[in-house]
mmCIF file of C-alpha atoms in Angstrom:
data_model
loop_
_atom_site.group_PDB
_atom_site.id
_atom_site.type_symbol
_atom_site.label_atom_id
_atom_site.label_comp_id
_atom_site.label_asym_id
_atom_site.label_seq_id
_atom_site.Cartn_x
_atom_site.Cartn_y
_atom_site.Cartn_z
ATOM 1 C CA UNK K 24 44.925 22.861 31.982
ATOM 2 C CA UNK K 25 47.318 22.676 34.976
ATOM 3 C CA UNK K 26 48.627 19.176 35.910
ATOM 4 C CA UNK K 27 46.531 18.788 39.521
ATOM 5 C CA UNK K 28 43.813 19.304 37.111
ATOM 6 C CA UNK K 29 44.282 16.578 34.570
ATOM 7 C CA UNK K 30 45.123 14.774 37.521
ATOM 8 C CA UNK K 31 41.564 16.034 39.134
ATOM 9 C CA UNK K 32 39.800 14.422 35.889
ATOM 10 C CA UNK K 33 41.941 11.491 35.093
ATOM 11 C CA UNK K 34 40.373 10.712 38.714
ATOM 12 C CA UNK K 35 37.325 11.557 38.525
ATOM 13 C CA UNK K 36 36.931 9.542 34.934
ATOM 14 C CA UNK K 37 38.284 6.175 36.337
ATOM 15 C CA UNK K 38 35.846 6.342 39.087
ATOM 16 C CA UNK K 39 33.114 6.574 37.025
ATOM 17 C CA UNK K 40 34.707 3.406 34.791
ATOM 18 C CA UNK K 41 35.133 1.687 37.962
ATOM 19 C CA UNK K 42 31.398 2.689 39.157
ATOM 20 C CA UNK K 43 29.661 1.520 35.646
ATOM 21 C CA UNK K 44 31.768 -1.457 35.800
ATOM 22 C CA UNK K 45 30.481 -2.337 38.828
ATOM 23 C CA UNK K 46 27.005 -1.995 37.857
ATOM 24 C CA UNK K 47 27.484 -4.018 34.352
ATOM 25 C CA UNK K 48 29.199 -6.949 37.176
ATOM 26 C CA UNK K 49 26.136 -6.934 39.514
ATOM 27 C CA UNK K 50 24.224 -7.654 36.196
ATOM 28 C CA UNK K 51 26.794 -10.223 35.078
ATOM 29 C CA UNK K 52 25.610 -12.118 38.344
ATOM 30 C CA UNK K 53 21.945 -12.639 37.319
ATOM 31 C CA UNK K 54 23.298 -15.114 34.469
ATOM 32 C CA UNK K 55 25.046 -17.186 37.015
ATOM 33 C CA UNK K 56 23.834 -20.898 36.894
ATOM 34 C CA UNK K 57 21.900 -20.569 33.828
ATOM 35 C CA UNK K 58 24.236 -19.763 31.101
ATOM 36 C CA UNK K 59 26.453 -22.477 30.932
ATOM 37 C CA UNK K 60 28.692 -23.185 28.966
ATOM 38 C CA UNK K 61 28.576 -19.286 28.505
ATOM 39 C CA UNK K 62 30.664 -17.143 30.886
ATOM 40 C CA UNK K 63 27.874 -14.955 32.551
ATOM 41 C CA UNK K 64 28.438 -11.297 31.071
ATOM 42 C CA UNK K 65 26.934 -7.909 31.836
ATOM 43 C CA UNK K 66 27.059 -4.471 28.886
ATOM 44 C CA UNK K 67 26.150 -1.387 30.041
ATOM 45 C CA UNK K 68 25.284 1.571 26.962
ATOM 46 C CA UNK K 69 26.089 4.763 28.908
ATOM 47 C CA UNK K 70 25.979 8.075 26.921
ATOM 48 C CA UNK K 71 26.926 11.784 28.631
ATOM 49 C CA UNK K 72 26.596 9.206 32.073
ATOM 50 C CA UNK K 73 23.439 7.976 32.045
ATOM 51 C CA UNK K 74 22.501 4.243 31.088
ATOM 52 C CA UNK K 75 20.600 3.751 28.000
ATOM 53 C CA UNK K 76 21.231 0.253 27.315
ATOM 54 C CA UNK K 77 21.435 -2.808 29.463
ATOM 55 C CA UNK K 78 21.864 -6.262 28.688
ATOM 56 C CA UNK K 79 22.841 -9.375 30.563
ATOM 57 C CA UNK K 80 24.230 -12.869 28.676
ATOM 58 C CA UNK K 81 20.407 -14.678 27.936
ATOM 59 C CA UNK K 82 19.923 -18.287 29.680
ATOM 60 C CA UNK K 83 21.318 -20.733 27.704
ATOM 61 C CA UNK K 84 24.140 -18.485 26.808
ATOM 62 C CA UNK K 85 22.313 -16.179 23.577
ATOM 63 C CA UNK K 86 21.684 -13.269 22.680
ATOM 64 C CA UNK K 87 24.972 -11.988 24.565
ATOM 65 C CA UNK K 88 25.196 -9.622 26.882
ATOM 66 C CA UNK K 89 26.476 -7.247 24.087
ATOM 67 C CA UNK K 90 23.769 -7.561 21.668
ATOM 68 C CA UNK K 91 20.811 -6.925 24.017
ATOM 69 C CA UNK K 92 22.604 -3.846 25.320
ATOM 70 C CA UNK K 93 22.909 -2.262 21.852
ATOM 71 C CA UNK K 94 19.362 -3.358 21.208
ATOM 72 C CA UNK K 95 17.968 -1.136 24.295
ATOM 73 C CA UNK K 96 20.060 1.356 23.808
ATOM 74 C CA UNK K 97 19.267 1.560 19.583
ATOM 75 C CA UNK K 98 20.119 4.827 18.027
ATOM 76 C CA UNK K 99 21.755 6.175 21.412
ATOM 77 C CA UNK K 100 24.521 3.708 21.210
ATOM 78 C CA UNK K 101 26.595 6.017 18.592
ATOM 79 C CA UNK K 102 28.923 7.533 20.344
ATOM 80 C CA UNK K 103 28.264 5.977 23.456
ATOM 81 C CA UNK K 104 30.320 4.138 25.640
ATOM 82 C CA UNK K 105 30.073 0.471 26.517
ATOM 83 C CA UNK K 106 30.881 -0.815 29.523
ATOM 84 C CA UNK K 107 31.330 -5.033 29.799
ATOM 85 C CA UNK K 108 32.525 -7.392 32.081
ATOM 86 C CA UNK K 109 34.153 -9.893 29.857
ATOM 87 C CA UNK K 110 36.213 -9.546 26.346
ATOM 88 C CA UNK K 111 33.483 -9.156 23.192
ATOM 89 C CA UNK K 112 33.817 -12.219 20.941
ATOM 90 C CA UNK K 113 35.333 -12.124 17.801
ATOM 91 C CA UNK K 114 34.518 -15.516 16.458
ATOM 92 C CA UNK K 115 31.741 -16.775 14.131
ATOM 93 C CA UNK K 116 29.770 -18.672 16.227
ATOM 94 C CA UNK K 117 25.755 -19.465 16.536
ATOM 95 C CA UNK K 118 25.917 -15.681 16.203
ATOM 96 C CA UNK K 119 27.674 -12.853 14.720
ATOM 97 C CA UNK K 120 31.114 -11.374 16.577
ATOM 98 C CA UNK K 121 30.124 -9.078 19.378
ATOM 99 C CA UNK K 122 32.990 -6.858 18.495
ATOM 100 C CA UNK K 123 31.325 -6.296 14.804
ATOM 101 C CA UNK K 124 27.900 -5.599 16.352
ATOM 102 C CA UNK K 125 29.601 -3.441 18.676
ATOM 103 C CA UNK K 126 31.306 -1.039 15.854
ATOM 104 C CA UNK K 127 28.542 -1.124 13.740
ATOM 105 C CA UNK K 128 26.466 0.283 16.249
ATOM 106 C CA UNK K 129 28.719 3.474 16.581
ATOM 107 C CA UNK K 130 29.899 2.851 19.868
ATOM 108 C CA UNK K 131 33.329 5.127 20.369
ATOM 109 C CA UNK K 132 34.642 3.442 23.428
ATOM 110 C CA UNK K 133 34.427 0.518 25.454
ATOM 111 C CA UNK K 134 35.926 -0.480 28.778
ATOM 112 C CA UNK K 135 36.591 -4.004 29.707
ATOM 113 C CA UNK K 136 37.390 -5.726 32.697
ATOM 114 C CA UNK K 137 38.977 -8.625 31.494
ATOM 115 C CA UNK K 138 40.439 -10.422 28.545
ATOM 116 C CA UNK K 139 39.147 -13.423 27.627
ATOM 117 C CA UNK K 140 41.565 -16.608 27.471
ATOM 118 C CA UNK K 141 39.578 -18.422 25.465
ATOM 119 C CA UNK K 142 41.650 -19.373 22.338
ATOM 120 C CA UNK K 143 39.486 -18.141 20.100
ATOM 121 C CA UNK K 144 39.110 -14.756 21.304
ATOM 122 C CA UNK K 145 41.989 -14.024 23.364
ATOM 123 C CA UNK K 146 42.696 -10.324 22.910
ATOM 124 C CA UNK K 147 41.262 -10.617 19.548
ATOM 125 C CA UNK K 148 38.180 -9.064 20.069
ATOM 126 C CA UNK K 149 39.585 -6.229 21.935
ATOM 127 C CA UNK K 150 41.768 -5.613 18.725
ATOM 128 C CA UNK K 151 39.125 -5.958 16.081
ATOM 129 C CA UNK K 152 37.384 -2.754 18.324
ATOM 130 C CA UNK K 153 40.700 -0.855 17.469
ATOM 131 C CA UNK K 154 40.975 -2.191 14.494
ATOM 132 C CA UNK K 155 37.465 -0.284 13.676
ATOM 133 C CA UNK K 156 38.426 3.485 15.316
ATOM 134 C CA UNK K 157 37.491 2.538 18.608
ATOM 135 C CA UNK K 158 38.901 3.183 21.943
ATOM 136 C CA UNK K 159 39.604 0.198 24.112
ATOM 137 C CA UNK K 160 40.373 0.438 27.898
ATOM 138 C CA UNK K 161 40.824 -2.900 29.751
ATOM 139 C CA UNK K 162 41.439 -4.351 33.533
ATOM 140 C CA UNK K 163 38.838 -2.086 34.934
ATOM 141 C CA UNK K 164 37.544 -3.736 37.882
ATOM 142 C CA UNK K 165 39.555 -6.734 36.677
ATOM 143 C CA UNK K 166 40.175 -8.997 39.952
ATOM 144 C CA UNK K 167 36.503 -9.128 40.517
ATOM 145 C CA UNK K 168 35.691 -9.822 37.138
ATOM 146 C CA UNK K 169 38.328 -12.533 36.787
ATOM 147 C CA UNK K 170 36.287 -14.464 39.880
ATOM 148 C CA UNK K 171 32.723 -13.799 38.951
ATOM 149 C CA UNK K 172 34.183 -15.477 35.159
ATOM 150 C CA UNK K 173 36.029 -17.926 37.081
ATOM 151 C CA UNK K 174 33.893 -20.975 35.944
ATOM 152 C CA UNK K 175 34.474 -20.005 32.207
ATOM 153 C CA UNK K 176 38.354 -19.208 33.140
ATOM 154 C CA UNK K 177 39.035 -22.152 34.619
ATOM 155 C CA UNK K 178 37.139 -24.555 31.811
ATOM 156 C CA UNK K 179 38.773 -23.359 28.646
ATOM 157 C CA UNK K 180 42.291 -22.751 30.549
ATOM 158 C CA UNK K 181 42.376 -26.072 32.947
ATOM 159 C CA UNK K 182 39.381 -28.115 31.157
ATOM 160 C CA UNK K 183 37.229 -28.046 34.624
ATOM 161 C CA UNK K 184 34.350 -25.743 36.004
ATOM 162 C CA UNK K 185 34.995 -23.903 39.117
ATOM 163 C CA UNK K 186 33.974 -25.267 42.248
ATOM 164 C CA UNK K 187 32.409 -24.183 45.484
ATOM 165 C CA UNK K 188 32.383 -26.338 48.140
ATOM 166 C CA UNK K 189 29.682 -25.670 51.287
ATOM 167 C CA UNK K 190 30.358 -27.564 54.625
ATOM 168 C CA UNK K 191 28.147 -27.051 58.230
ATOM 169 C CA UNK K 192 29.677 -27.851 61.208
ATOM 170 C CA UNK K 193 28.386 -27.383 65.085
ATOM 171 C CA UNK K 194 30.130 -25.263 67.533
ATOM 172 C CA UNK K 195 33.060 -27.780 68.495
ATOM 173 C CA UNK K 196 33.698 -28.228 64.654
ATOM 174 C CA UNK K 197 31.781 -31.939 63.799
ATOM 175 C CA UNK K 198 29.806 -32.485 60.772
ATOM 176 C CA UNK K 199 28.237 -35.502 62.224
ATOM 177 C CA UNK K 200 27.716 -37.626 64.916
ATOM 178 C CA UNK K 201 29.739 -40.839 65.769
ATOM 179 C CA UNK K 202 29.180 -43.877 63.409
ATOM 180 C CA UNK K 203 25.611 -45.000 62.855
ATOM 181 C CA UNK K 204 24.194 -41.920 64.515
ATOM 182 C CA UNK K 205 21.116 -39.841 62.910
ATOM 183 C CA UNK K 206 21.761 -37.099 60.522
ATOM 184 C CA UNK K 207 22.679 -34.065 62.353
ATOM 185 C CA UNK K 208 20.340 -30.726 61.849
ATOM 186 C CA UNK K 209 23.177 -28.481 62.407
ATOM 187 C CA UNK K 210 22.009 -24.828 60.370
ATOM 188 C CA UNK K 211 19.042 -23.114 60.918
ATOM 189 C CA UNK K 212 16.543 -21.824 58.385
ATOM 190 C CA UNK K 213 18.083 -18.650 57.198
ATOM 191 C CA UNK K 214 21.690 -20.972 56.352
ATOM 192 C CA UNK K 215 19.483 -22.989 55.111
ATOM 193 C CA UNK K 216 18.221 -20.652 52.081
ATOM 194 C CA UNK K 217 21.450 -18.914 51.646
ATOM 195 C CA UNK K 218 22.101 -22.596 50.159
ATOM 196 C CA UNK K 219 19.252 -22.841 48.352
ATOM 197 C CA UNK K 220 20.063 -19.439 46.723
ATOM 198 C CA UNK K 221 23.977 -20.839 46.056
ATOM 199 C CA UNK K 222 22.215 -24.085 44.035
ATOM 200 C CA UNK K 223 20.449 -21.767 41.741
ATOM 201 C CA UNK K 224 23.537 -19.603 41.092
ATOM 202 C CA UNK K 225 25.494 -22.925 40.180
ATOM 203 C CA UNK K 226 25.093 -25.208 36.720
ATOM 204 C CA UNK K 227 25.375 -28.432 39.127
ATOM 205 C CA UNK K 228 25.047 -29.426 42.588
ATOM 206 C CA UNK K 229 27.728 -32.452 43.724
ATOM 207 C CA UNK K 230 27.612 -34.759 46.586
ATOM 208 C CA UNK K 231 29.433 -38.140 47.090
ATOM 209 C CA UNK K 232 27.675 -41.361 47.371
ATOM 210 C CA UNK K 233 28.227 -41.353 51.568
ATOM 211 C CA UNK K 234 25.836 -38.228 52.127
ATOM 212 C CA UNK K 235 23.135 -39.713 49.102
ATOM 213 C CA UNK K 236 22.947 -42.784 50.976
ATOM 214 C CA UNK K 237 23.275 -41.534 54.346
ATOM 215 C CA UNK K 238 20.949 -37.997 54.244
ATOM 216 C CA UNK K 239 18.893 -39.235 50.886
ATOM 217 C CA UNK K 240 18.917 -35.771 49.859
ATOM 218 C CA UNK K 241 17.042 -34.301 47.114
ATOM 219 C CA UNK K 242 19.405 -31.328 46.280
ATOM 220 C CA UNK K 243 16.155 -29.034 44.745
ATOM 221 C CA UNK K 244 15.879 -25.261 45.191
ATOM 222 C CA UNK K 245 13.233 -24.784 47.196
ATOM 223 C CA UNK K 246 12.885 -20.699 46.806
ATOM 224 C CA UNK K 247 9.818 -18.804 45.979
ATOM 225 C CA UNK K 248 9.983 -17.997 42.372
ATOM 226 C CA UNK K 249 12.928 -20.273 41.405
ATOM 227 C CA UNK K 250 11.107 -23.641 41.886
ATOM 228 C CA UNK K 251 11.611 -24.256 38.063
ATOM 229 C CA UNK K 252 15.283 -23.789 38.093
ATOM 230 C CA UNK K 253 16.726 -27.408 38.851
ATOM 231 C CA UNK K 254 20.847 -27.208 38.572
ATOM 232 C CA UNK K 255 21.853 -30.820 37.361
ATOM 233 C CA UNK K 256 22.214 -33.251 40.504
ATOM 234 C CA UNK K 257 25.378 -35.242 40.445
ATOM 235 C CA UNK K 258 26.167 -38.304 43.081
ATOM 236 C CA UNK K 259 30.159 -39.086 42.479
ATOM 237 C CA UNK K 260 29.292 -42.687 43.397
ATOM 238 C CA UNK K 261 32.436 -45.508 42.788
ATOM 239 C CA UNK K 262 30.569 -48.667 43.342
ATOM 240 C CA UNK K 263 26.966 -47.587 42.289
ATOM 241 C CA UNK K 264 25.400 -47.792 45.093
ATOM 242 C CA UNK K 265 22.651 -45.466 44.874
ATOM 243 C CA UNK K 266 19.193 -46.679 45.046
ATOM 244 C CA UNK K 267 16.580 -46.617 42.065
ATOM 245 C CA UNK K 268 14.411 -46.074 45.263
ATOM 246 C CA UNK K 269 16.011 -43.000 46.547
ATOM 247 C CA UNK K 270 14.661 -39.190 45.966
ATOM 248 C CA UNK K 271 17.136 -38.831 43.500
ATOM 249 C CA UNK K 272 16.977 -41.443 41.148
ATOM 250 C CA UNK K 273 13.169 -41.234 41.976
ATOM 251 C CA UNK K 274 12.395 -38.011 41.016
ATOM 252 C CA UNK K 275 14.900 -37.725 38.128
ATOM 253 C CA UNK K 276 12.617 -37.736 34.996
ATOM 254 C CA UNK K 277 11.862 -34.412 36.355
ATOM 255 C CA UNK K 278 14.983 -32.955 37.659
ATOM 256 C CA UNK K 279 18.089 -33.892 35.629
ATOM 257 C CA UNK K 280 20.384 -36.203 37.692
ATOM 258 C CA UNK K 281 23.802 -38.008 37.175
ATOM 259 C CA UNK K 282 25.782 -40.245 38.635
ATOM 260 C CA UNK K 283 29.354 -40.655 37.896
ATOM 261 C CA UNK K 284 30.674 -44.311 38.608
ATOM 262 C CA UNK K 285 33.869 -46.184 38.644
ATOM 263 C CA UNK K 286 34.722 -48.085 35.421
ATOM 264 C CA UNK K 287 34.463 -50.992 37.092
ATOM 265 C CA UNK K 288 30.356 -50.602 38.399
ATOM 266 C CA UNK K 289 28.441 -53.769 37.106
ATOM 267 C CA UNK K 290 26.164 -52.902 33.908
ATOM 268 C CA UNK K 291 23.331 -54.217 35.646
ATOM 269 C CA UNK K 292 23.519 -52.075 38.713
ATOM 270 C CA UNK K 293 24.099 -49.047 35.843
ATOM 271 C CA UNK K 294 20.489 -50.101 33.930
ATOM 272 C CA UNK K 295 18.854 -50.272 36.987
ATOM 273 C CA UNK K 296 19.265 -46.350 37.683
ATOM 274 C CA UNK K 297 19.009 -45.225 33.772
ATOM 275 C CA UNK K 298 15.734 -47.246 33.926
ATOM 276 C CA UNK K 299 14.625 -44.875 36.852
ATOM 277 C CA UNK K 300 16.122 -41.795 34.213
ATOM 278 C CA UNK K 301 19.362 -41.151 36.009
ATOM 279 C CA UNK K 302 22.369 -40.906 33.661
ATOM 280 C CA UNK K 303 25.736 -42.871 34.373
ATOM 281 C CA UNK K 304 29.063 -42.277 33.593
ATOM 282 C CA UNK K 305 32.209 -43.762 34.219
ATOM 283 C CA UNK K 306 35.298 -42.460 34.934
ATOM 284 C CA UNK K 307 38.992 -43.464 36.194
ATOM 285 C CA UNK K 308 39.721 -44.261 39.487
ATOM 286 C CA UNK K 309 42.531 -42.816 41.860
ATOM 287 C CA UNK K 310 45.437 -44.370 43.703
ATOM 288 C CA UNK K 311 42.954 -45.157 45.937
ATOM 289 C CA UNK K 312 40.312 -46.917 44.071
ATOM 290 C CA UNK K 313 38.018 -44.013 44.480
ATOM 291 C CA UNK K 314 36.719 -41.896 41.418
ATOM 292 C CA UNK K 315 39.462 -39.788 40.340
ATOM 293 C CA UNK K 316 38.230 -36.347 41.017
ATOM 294 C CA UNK K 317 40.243 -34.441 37.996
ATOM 295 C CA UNK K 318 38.876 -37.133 35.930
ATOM 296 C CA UNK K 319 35.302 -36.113 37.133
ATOM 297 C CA UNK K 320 35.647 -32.614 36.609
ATOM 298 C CA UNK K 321 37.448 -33.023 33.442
ATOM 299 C CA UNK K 322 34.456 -35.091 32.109
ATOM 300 C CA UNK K 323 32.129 -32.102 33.664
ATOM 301 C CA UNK K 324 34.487 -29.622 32.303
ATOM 302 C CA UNK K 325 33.794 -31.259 29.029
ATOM 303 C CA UNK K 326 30.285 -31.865 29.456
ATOM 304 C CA UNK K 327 29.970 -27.533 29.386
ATOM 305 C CA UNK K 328 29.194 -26.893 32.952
ATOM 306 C CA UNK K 329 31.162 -23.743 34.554
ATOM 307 C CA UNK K 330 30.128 -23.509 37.676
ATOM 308 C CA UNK K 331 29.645 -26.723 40.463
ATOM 309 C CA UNK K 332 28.493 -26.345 44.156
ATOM 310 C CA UNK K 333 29.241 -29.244 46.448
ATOM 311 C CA UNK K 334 27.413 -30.361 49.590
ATOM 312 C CA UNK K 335 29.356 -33.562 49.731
ATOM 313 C CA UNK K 336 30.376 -34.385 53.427
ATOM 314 C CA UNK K 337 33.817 -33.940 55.175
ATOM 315 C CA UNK K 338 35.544 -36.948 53.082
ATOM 316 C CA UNK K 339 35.197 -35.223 49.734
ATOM 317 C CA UNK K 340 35.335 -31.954 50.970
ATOM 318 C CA UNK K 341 38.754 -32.483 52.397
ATOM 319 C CA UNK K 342 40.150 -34.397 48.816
ATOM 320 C CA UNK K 343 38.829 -31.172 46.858
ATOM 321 C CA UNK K 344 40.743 -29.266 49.268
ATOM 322 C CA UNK K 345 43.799 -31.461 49.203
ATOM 323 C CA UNK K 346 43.866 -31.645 45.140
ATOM 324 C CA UNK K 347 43.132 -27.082 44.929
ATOM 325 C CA UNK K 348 39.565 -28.020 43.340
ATOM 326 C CA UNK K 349 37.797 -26.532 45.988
ATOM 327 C CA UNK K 350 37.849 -22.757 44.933
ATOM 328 C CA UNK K 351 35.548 -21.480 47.152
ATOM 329 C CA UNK K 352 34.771 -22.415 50.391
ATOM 330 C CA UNK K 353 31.783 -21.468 52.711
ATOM 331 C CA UNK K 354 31.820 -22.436 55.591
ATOM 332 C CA UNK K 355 28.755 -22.931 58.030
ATOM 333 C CA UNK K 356 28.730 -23.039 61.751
ATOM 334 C CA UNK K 357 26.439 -23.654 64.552
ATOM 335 C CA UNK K 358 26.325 -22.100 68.102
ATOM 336 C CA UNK K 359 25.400 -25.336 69.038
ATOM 337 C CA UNK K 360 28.495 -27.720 70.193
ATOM 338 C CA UNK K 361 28.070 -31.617 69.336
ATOM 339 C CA UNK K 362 29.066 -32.603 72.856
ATOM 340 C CA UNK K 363 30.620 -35.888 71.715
ATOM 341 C CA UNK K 364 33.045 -37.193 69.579
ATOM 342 C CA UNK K 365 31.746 -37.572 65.964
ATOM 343 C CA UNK K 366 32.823 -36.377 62.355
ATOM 344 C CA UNK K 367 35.115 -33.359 61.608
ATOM 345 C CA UNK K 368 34.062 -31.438 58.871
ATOM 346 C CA UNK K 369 37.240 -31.246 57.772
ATOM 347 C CA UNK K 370 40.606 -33.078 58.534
ATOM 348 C CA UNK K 371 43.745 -31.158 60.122
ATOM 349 C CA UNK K 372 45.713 -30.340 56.617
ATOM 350 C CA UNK K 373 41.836 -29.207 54.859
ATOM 351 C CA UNK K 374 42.034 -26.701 58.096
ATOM 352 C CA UNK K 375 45.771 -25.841 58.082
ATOM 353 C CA UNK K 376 45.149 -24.799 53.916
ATOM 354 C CA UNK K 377 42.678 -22.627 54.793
ATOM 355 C CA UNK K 378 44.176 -20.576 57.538
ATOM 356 C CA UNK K 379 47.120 -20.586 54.977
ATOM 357 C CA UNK K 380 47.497 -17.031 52.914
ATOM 358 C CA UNK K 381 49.217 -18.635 50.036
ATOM 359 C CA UNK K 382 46.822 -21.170 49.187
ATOM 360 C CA UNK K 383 43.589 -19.164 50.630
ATOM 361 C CA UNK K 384 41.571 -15.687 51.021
ATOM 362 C CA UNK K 385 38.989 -15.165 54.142
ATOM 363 C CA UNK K 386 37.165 -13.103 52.078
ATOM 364 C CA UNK K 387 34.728 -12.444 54.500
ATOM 365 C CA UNK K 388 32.981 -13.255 57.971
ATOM 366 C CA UNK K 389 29.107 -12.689 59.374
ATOM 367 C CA UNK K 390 26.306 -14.330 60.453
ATOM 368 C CA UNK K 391 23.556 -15.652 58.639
ATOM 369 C CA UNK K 392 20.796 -15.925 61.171
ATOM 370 C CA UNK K 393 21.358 -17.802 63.769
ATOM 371 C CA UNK K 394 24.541 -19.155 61.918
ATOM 372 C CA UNK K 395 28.562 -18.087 61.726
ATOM 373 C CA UNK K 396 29.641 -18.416 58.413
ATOM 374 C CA UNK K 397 33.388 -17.988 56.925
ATOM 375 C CA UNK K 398 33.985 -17.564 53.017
ATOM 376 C CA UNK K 399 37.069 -18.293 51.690
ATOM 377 C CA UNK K 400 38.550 -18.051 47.991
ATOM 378 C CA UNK K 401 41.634 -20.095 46.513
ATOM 379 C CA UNK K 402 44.528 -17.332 45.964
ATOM 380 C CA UNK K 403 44.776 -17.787 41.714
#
């Protein structure tokens, strides 16, 4: 075969890795917010190119992604090819190694997108496949893959979930009006359920204790079909002063809510809220006397969630930008100007990091109704 024509193929074959991978990453996605503290995987069984196994990581984290694929695709998985978004596992855990299910099913070749730094697989798992006659190819797709894993990434290499942090602001760039004025009803109603759609793709959904007090939010997904899906609700809250009598520490026997305090907070304002069913923690505070964000997100980190989307106002969204937690940004505005001084949404060095190629990615721009929007990602 002439060399343009193992060229030709070479070409032809990595499009069709890059095409499967994409399809095994859009069913990766479907985990998202309910897998923790799983990395959300998708395995594609393809054999002479068409799929005949599929299998997405389970909620709660099992069966893996792996297993269910195999267990569609049965007796056509020998020989096949397996296509999956994240390193198999090679550890005894609650279940068997992926990688031994994977070679006992007679798979001949699988293509990964990314290798797994999690200690106890890193690059083991895509050994034991060789190890067993297989053919590995990895990186496929792997830039994409590394930030739809980025929760998982991020909280067995740094010890913290990822973070996405959600801001509105009106026309001339306010989040709020001037002290003591009414909440502001900046988005309209399509916004409005792209963030309702965000909260069910997350584990969590933060806010600090000036937007619970001030908007007495109740941070739900409100979506046809997803009403049962209730992300944990977390207030980051230094002095504890978040009422038993608010929606959140109302309603939290049924929707799973925590508030993270200063280590200071009086035990009697703490048994006040854990009588209502809210669950308190304490962590260290900053230079500042504030809660120490890396200590909250360390303790979250810990805690198993991957994934957190904030709503928290300007304040905290400029200190996540300030400290690089903020690792996603989407951004909200309104054709509607303020007309008065109030709030920014975010302070002069928040703005200047953003427009700022080394520290962040516009990865895209649109409208969402009647609704701008800008979406940013932190350059890894």
């Amino acid at each position: 075969m002439s060399s343009h024509l193992l060229r030709s193929a070479a070409g032809e074959a990595a499009e069709e890795d890059a095409r499967f991978m994409a399809a095994a990453l859009a069913l990766a996605r479907r985990g998202l917010g309910r897998v923790a503290p799983n990395p959300a995987v998708g395995a594609l069984v393809v054999k002479d190119g068409i799929v005949v196994g599929r299998g997405a990581t389970a909620d709660g984290g099992r069966p893996h992604a792996e297993v269910l694929a195999l267990r569609q695709a049965a007796g056509r998985a020998r020989g096949a090819t397996l296509y999956v978004t994240l390193e198999p596992c090679s550890h005894q855990g609650r279940t068997a190694p992926c990688a031994d299910a994977i070679a006992a099913a007679g798979i001949s070749r699988v293509v990964s997108a990314l290798e797994d730094p999690d200690p106890r697989v890193a690059g083991t798992g895509h050994q034991r496949l060789r190890e067993a006659g297989i053919e590995v190819k990895t990186g496929v797709l792997a830039e994409t893959a590394l930030r739809a894993n980025l929760g998982h990434v991020l909280r067995v290499t740094a010890g913290r979930p990822m973070l996405t942090l959600k801001l509105a602001e009106t026309a001339d760039f306010y989040a709020a009006g001037p002290g003591g004025a009414r909440r502001l009803k900046i988005t309209g109603a399509a916004a409005d359920r792209r963030v309702h759609m965000l909260r069910a793709l997350h584990d969590a959904v933060l806010v600090g204790s000036g937007t619970a007090l001030a908007d007495d939010p109740l941070l739900d997904v409100r979506l046809p079909g997803l009403e049962s899906h209730k992300p944990l609700r977390i207030v980051l809250d230094t002095h504890l002063k978040l009422a038993p009598e608010s929606r959140l520490a109302a309603s939290a026997r049924e929707h799973p809510t925590l508030v993270i305090a200063g280590e200071g907070v009086s035990a009697q304002a703490a048994a006040r809220l854990v009588e209502a069913g809210v669950e308190v923690e304490r962590v260290a505070a900053d230079s500042a006397g504030r809660i120490g964000l890396a200590a909250a997100l360390a303790f979250l980190g810990a805690r198993g969630l991957t994934r957190v989307f904030c709503e928290g106002g300007p304040r905290l969204g400029s200190a996540l930008i300030a400290g690089n937690f903020a690792d996603e940004v989407l951004l909200l505005r309104s054709d509607k100007a303020l007309g008065e001084n109030g709030v920014p949404a975010l302070d002069p060095p928040s703005r200047a990091a953003l427009a700022d190629a080394g520290r962040y990615r516009l990865r895209e721009t649109g409208r969402i109704g009647v609704d701008a929007y800008a979406h940013y990602e932190r350059v890894l």
